[in-house]
Amino acid sequence: MSLAKSVVTGTVYRTPEKRFTQNNVGVSAFVMNIGDKEEMLIRIISKRTTLDDLVSSLNKGDKVLVEGRLQTAAVKMDDGTEKRIYEIDANTIERWGEISASAASDFGGEDIVKFESDDMSNELINEDEIPF
């Protein structure tokens, strides 16, 4: 059952793998942990060939952002119990993480402009000055 569009961030829990369907359609899949304090695992699948290079370059522990359609399925286990599986059919997958100090300096991170308290930007605009 397809539920809704979802956007999640987390870490790669299980290294990605690529398999092929009977119709020779490539499907890349990996498991990611979206929980902070405890494991909350969700399977990510992608049938898009444009994402193959990115997915194959992911490693366990990489931080990613995934956007796609959330789906659920009920699976019968060997002991007869039912288990609910959550997966996202990904439209977009992006690496997500912190910018290192050297990368910040490459983008001018040390040249941050700071406003002083006597700066005019803190004053309110008069109602007469609003153009509409």
Coordinates of N, CA, C and O in Angstrom, one line a residue:
M1 N 0.8 -1.2 0.0 CA 0.0 0.0 0.0 C 0.9 1.2 0.0 O 1.8 1.3 0.8
S2 N 0.6 2.2 -0.8 CA 1.4 3.4 -0.9 C 0.7 4.5 -0.1 O -0.5 4.7 -0.2
L3 N 1.4 5.1 0.8 CA 0.8 6.0 1.8 C 0.9 7.5 1.3 O -0.1 8.1 1.1
A4 N 2.1 8.0 1.2 CA 2.3 9.4 1.0 C 3.7 9.7 0.6 O 4.6 8.9 0.8
K5 N 3.9 11.0 0.2 CA 5.2 11.4 -0.1 C 5.9 11.7 1.2 O 5.3 12.2 2.2
S6 N 7.2 11.3 1.3 CA 7.9 11.5 2.5 C 9.3 11.9 2.2 O 9.9 11.6 1.2
V7 N 9.9 12.7 3.2 CA 11.3 13.1 3.1 C 11.9 12.7 4.5 O 11.4 13.1 5.5
V8 N 12.9 11.9 4.5 CA 13.6 11.5 5.7 C 15.1 11.6 5.6 O 15.7 11.6 4.5
T9 N 15.7 11.8 6.7 CA 17.2 11.8 6.8 C 17.6 10.7 7.8 O 16.9 10.4 8.7
G10 N 18.8 10.2 7.5 CA 19.3 9.1 8.4 C 20.6 8.7 7.9 O 21.3 9.3 7.1
T11 N 21.1 7.5 8.5 CA 22.4 7.0 8.1 C 22.1 5.6 7.5 O 21.2 4.9 7.8
V12 N 23.0 5.3 6.5 CA 23.0 4.0 5.8 C 23.3 2.9 6.9 O 24.3 3.0 7.5
Y13 N 22.4 2.0 7.0 CA 22.5 0.9 8.0 C 23.1 -0.3 7.4 O 23.9 -1.0 7.9
R14 N 22.6 -0.6 6.1 CA 23.1 -1.8 5.4 C 23.6 -1.3 4.0 O 22.9 -0.6 3.4
T15 N 24.8 -1.7 3.6 CA 25.3 -1.3 2.3 C 24.4 -1.6 1.2 O 23.8 -2.7 1.1
P16 N 24.3 -0.7 0.2 CA 23.4 -0.9 -0.9 C 23.8 -2.1 -1.8 O 24.9 -2.4 -1.9
E17 N 22.8 -2.6 -2.4 CA 23.0 -3.7 -3.4 C 22.0 -3.5 -4.5 O 21.0 -2.8 -4.4
K18 N 22.4 -4.0 -5.7 CA 21.6 -3.9 -6.9 C 21.2 -5.3 -7.4 O 22.0 -6.1 -7.5
R19 N 19.9 -5.4 -7.6 CA 19.4 -6.7 -8.2 C 18.5 -6.4 -9.4 O 18.2 -5.2 -9.6
F20 N 18.2 -7.4 -10.1 CA 17.4 -7.2 -11.3 C 16.1 -8.0 -11.2 O 16.1 -9.2 -10.7
T21 N 15.0 -7.5 -11.7 CA 13.7 -8.2 -11.8 C 13.8 -9.2 -12.9 O 14.7 -9.2 -13.7
Q22 N 12.7 -9.9 -13.1 CA 12.6 -10.9 -14.2 C 12.5 -10.2 -15.5 O 12.9 -10.7 -16.5
N23 N 12.1 -8.9 -15.5 CA 12.0 -8.1 -16.8 C 13.3 -7.4 -17.0 O 13.3 -6.4 -17.8
N24 N 14.4 -7.7 -16.3 CA 15.7 -7.1 -16.4 C 15.7 -5.6 -16.0 O 16.4 -4.8 -16.6
V25 N 14.9 -5.2 -15.0 CA 14.8 -3.8 -14.5 C 15.7 -3.8 -13.3 O 15.5 -4.6 -12.3
G26 N 16.7 -2.9 -13.3 CA 17.6 -2.8 -12.1 C 16.9 -2.1 -10.9 O 16.3 -1.1 -11.1
V27 N 17.1 -2.7 -9.7 CA 16.5 -2.1 -8.5 C 17.6 -2.0 -7.5 O 18.2 -3.1 -7.1
S28 N 18.0 -0.8 -7.1 CA 19.0 -0.6 -6.0 C 18.2 -0.5 -4.7 O 17.2 0.1 -4.6
A29 N 18.8 -1.1 -3.7 CA 18.2 -1.0 -2.4 C 19.2 -1.0 -1.3 O 20.3 -1.5 -1.4
F30 N 18.8 -0.3 -0.2 CA 19.6 -0.3 1.0 C 18.7 0.0 2.2 O 17.5 0.4 2.0
V31 N 19.2 -0.2 3.4 CA 18.4 0.0 4.6 C 19.0 1.2 5.3 O 20.3 1.3 5.4
M32 N 18.2 2.1 5.8 CA 18.7 3.2 6.5 C 18.0 3.3 7.9 O 16.9 2.9 8.1
N33 N 18.8 3.9 8.8 CA 18.3 4.1 10.2 C 17.8 5.5 10.3 O 18.7 6.4 10.2
I34 N 16.6 5.8 10.6 CA 16.1 7.1 10.7 C 15.8 7.5 12.2 O 15.4 8.6 12.5
G35 N 16.2 6.6 13.1 CA 16.0 6.9 14.5 C 17.2 7.6 15.1 O 18.3 7.4 14.7
D36 N 16.9 8.4 16.1 CA 18.0 9.1 16.8 C 18.6 8.3 17.9 O 19.8 8.0 17.9
K37 N 17.8 7.9 18.9 CA 18.3 7.2 20.1 C 18.2 5.7 19.9 O 19.0 5.0 20.5
E38 N 17.2 5.2 19.2 CA 17.0 3.8 19.0 C 16.9 3.5 17.5 O 16.6 4.4 16.7
E39 N 17.2 2.3 17.1 CA 17.1 2.0 15.7 C 15.7 2.0 15.2 O 14.8 1.4 15.8
M40 N 15.5 2.7 14.1 CA 14.2 2.7 13.4 C 14.6 2.5 11.9 O 15.0 3.5 11.2
L41 N 14.5 1.3 11.4 CA 15.0 0.9 10.1 C 13.9 1.1 9.0 O 12.7 0.7 9.3
I42 N 14.3 1.5 7.9 CA 13.4 1.6 6.7 C 14.2 1.2 5.5 O 15.3 1.6 5.3
R43 N 13.5 0.5 4.6 CA 14.2 0.1 3.4 C 14.0 1.1 2.3 O 12.9 1.7 2.1
I44 N 15.0 1.4 1.6 CA 15.0 2.4 0.5 C 15.2 1.7 -0.8 O 16.2 0.9 -0.9
I45 N 14.3 1.8 -1.8 CA 14.4 1.2 -3.1 C 14.4 2.3 -4.1 O 13.8 3.3 -4.0
S46 N 15.2 2.0 -5.2 CA 15.2 2.9 -6.3 C 15.3 2.2 -7.6 O 16.1 1.3 -7.8
K47 N 14.3 2.5 -8.5 CA 14.3 1.9 -9.8 C 14.9 2.9 -10.9 O 14.9 2.6 -12.1
R48 N 15.3 4.0 -10.4 CA 15.8 5.1 -11.3 C 17.3 4.9 -11.6 O 18.1 4.8 -10.7
T49 N 17.6 4.8 -12.9 CA 19.0 4.6 -13.3 C 19.8 5.9 -13.0 O 21.0 5.7 -12.9
T50 N 19.2 7.0 -12.9 CA 19.9 8.2 -12.6 C 20.5 8.2 -11.2 O 21.5 9.0 -10.9
L51 N 20.0 7.4 -10.3 CA 20.4 7.3 -8.9 C 21.4 6.2 -8.7 O 22.0 6.1 -7.6
D52 N 21.7 5.4 -9.7 CA 22.5 4.2 -9.6 C 24.0 4.5 -9.1 O 24.5 3.9 -8.2
D53 N 24.6 5.6 -9.7 CA 25.9 5.9 -9.3 C 26.0 6.4 -7.8 O 26.9 6.0 -7.1
L54 N 25.1 7.2 -7.4 CA 25.0 7.7 -6.1 C 24.8 6.5 -5.1 O 25.5 6.4 -4.1
V55 N 23.8 5.7 -5.3 CA 23.5 4.6 -4.4 C 24.7 3.6 -4.3 O 25.0 3.2 -3.2
S56 N 25.3 3.3 -5.5 CA 26.5 2.4 -5.4 C 27.7 3.0 -4.7 O 28.5 2.2 -4.2
S57 N 27.7 4.3 -4.5 CA 28.9 4.9 -3.8 C 28.6 5.0 -2.3 O 29.5 5.4 -1.6
L58 N 27.4 4.7 -1.9 CA 27.1 4.9 -0.4 C 27.8 3.7 0.4 O 27.9 2.6 -0.1
N59 N 28.1 4.1 1.6 CA 28.7 3.1 2.5 C 28.0 3.1 3.8 O 27.3 4.1 4.1
K60 N 28.1 2.1 4.6 CA 27.5 2.0 5.9 C 27.9 3.2 6.7 O 29.1 3.5 6.8
G61 N 27.0 3.9 7.3 CA 27.3 5.1 8.2 C 27.2 6.4 7.5 O 27.2 7.5 8.1
D62 N 27.1 6.4 6.1 CA 26.9 7.7 5.4 C 25.5 8.3 5.7 O 24.5 7.6 5.9
K63 N 25.5 9.6 5.8 CA 24.3 10.4 6.1 C 23.6 10.7 4.7 O 24.3 11.2 3.8
V64 N 22.3 10.4 4.6 CA 21.6 10.7 3.4 C 20.2 11.3 3.7 O 19.7 11.2 4.8
L65 N 19.7 12.0 2.7 CA 18.4 12.5 2.6 C 17.7 11.8 1.5 O 18.2 11.7 0.4
V66 N 16.5 11.3 1.8 CA 15.7 10.5 0.8 C 14.3 11.1 0.7 O 13.7 11.4 1.7
E67 N 13.9 11.3 -0.6 CA 12.5 11.8 -0.9 C 11.9 10.8 -1.8 O 12.5 10.3 -2.8
G68 N 10.7 10.4 -1.5 CA 9.9 9.4 -2.3 C 8.6 9.1 -1.7 O 8.0 9.8 -0.9
R69 N 8.0 8.0 -2.2 CA 6.7 7.5 -1.7 C 6.8 6.4 -0.7 O 7.5 5.4 -0.9
L70 N 6.2 6.7 0.5 CA 6.3 5.7 1.6 C 5.3 4.6 1.3 O 4.1 4.8 0.9
Q71 N 5.7 3.4 1.4 CA 4.9 2.2 1.2 C 5.0 1.2 2.4 O 6.0 1.2 3.1
T72 N 3.9 0.5 2.6 CA 4.0 -0.5 3.7 C 3.5 -1.8 3.1 O 2.8 -1.9 2.1
A73 N 4.0 -2.9 3.7 CA 3.6 -4.2 3.3 C 3.6 -5.1 4.6 O 4.4 -5.0 5.5
A74 N 2.6 -6.1 4.6 CA 2.6 -7.1 5.7 C 3.2 -8.4 5.1 O 2.8 -8.9 4.1
V75 N 4.2 -8.9 5.9 CA 4.9 -10.1 5.4 C 4.7 -11.2 6.5 O 4.8 -10.9 7.7
K76 N 4.4 -12.4 6.1 CA 4.3 -13.5 7.0 C 5.6 -14.1 7.2 O 6.4 -14.5 6.3
M77 N 6.0 -14.3 8.5 CA 7.3 -14.8 8.9 C 7.1 -16.4 8.9 O 6.0 -16.9 8.8
D78 N 8.3 -17.0 9.1 CA 8.3 -18.5 9.1 C 7.5 -19.1 10.3 O 6.9 -20.1 10.2
D79 N 7.4 -18.3 11.4 CA 6.7 -18.8 12.6 C 5.2 -18.5 12.5 O 4.5 -18.8 13.4
G80 N 4.7 -17.9 11.4 CA 3.3 -17.6 11.2 C 2.9 -16.2 11.7 O 1.8 -15.8 11.4
T81 N 3.8 -15.4 12.3 CA 3.5 -14.1 12.7 C 3.6 -13.1 11.5 O 4.3 -13.4 10.5
E82 N 2.9 -12.0 11.6 CA 2.9 -11.0 10.5 C 3.9 -9.9 11.0 O 3.8 -9.5 12.1
K83 N 4.7 -9.4 10.0 CA 5.6 -8.3 10.3 C 5.3 -7.2 9.3 O 5.1 -7.5 8.1
R84 N 5.2 -6.0 9.7 CA 5.0 -4.9 8.8 C 6.3 -4.3 8.4 O 7.2 -4.0 9.2
I85 N 6.5 -4.1 7.1 CA 7.7 -3.6 6.5 C 7.4 -2.2 5.9 O 6.4 -2.0 5.2
Y86 N 8.3 -1.3 6.2 CA 8.2 0.1 5.6 C 9.3 0.3 4.6 O 10.4 -0.1 4.9
E87 N 8.9 0.9 3.5 CA 10.0 1.2 2.5 C 9.6 2.5 1.8 O 8.4 2.9 1.7
I88 N 10.6 3.1 1.2 CA 10.4 4.3 0.4 C 10.9 4.0 -1.0 O 12.0 3.6 -1.2
D89 N 10.0 4.2 -1.9 CA 10.4 4.2 -3.4 C 11.0 5.6 -3.7 O 10.2 6.5 -3.9
A90 N 12.3 5.6 -3.7 CA 13.0 6.9 -3.8 C 12.9 7.6 -5.2 O 13.1 7.0 -6.2
N91 N 12.6 8.9 -5.1 CA 12.7 9.8 -6.3 C 14.0 10.5 -6.3 O 14.6 10.7 -7.3
T92 N 14.5 10.9 -5.1 CA 15.7 11.7 -4.9 C 16.4 11.1 -3.7 O 15.8 10.8 -2.7
I93 N 17.8 11.0 -3.9 CA 18.6 10.6 -2.8 C 19.8 11.6 -2.8 O 20.4 11.8 -3.9
E94 N 20.1 12.1 -1.7 CA 21.2 13.1 -1.6 C 22.1 12.8 -0.4 O 21.6 12.4 0.6
R95 N 23.4 12.9 -0.6 CA 24.3 12.8 0.6 C 24.0 14.0 1.5 O 23.8 15.1 1.0
W96 N 24.1 13.8 2.8 CA 23.7 14.8 3.7 C 24.7 14.8 4.8 O 25.1 13.7 5.3
G97 N 25.3 15.9 5.2 CA 26.2 15.9 6.3 C 26.7 17.3 6.6 O 26.2 18.3 6.1
E98 N 27.7 17.3 7.5 CA 28.3 18.6 7.9 C 29.3 19.0 7.0 O 30.1 18.2 6.4
I99 N 29.5 20.3 6.9 CA 30.6 20.9 6.1 C 31.8 21.0 6.9 O 31.7 21.5 8.0
S100 N 32.9 20.5 6.4 CA 34.1 20.5 7.2 C 34.7 22.0 7.3 O 34.3 22.8 6.5
A101 N 35.6 22.3 8.2 CA 36.1 23.6 8.3 C 36.8 24.1 7.1 O 36.8 25.2 6.7
S102 N 37.5 23.1 6.4 CA 38.3 23.5 5.2 C 37.3 23.9 4.1 O 37.5 24.8 3.3
A103 N 36.2 23.2 4.0 CA 35.2 23.4 3.0 C 34.5 24.8 3.3 O 34.2 25.5 2.4
A104 N 34.3 25.1 4.5 CA 33.7 26.4 4.9 C 34.6 27.5 4.5 O 34.1 28.6 4.0
S105 N 35.9 27.4 4.7 CA 36.8 28.4 4.3 C 36.9 28.6 2.8 O 37.1 29.7 2.3
D106 N 36.6 27.5 2.0 CA 36.6 27.6 0.6 C 35.5 28.5 0.1 O 35.5 29.1 -0.9
F107 N 34.4 28.5 0.9 CA 33.2 29.2 0.5 C 33.1 30.6 1.2 O 32.1 31.2 1.3
G108 N 34.2 31.0 1.8 CA 34.3 32.3 2.4 C 33.7 32.3 3.8 O 33.2 33.3 4.3
G109 N 33.8 31.2 4.5 CA 33.2 31.0 5.8 C 33.8 32.0 6.8 O 33.2 32.4 7.8
E110 N 35.1 32.4 6.6 CA 35.7 33.3 7.6 C 35.3 34.7 7.3 O 35.6 35.6 8.1
D111 N 34.7 35.0 6.2 CA 34.3 36.4 5.9 C 32.8 36.7 6.2 O 32.1 37.3 5.4
I112 N 32.4 36.2 7.4 CA 31.0 36.4 7.7 C 30.8 37.8 8.2 O 31.5 38.3 9.0
V113 N 29.7 38.5 7.7 CA 29.5 39.9 8.0 C 28.6 39.9 9.3 O 27.6 39.2 9.4
K114 N 29.1 40.6 10.3 CA 28.3 40.8 11.5 C 27.8 42.2 11.7 O 28.6 43.1 11.4
F115 N 26.5 42.3 12.0 CA 26.0 43.7 12.2 C 26.1 44.1 13.6 O 25.9 43.3 14.6
E116 N 26.5 45.3 13.8 CA 26.6 45.9 15.1 C 25.3 46.3 15.6 O 24.3 46.5 14.9
S117 N 25.1 46.5 16.9 CA 23.8 46.9 17.5 C 23.3 48.3 17.1 O 22.2 48.5 17.1
D118 N 24.3 49.2 16.7 CA 23.8 50.5 16.2 C 23.5 50.5 14.7 O 23.3 51.6 14.1
D119 N 23.4 49.3 14.1 CA 23.1 49.2 12.7 C 21.7 49.6 12.4 O 20.8 49.4 13.2
M120 N 21.4 50.2 11.3 CA 20.1 50.7 10.9 C 19.1 49.5 10.6 O 17.9 49.7 10.6
S121 N 19.6 48.3 10.5 CA 18.8 47.2 10.1 C 17.8 46.7 11.2 O 16.9 46.0 11.0
N122 N 18.1 47.2 12.4 CA 17.2 46.8 13.5 C 16.1 47.7 13.7 O 15.2 47.5 14.5
E123 N 16.0 48.9 13.0 CA 15.0 49.8 13.2 C 13.7 49.4 12.4 O 13.9 48.8 11.4
L124 N 12.6 49.7 12.9 CA 11.3 49.4 12.2 C 11.1 50.4 11.1 O 11.5 51.6 11.2
I125 N 10.4 50.0 10.1 CA 10.1 50.8 8.9 C 8.8 51.5 9.3 O 7.8 50.9 9.8
N126 N 8.7 52.8 9.0 CA 7.5 53.6 9.2 C 6.4 53.1 8.2 O 6.7 52.7 7.1
E127 N 5.2 53.2 8.7 CA 4.1 52.8 7.8 C 4.0 53.7 6.5 O 3.5 53.2 5.5
D128 N 4.5 54.9 6.6 CA 4.4 55.8 5.5 C 5.4 55.3 4.4 O 5.2 55.7 3.2
E129 N 6.4 54.5 4.8 CA 7.4 54.1 3.8 C 7.0 52.8 3.1 O 7.7 52.4 2.1
I130 N 6.0 52.1 3.5 CA 5.6 50.9 2.9 C 4.9 51.2 1.6 O 3.9 52.0 1.5
P131 N 5.3 50.7 0.4 CA 4.8 51.1 -0.9 C 3.5 50.5 -1.3 O 3.0 50.8 -2.3
F132 N 2.8 49.8 -0.4 CA 1.5 49.3 -0.8 C 0.5 49.5 0.2 O 0.7 49.9 1.3

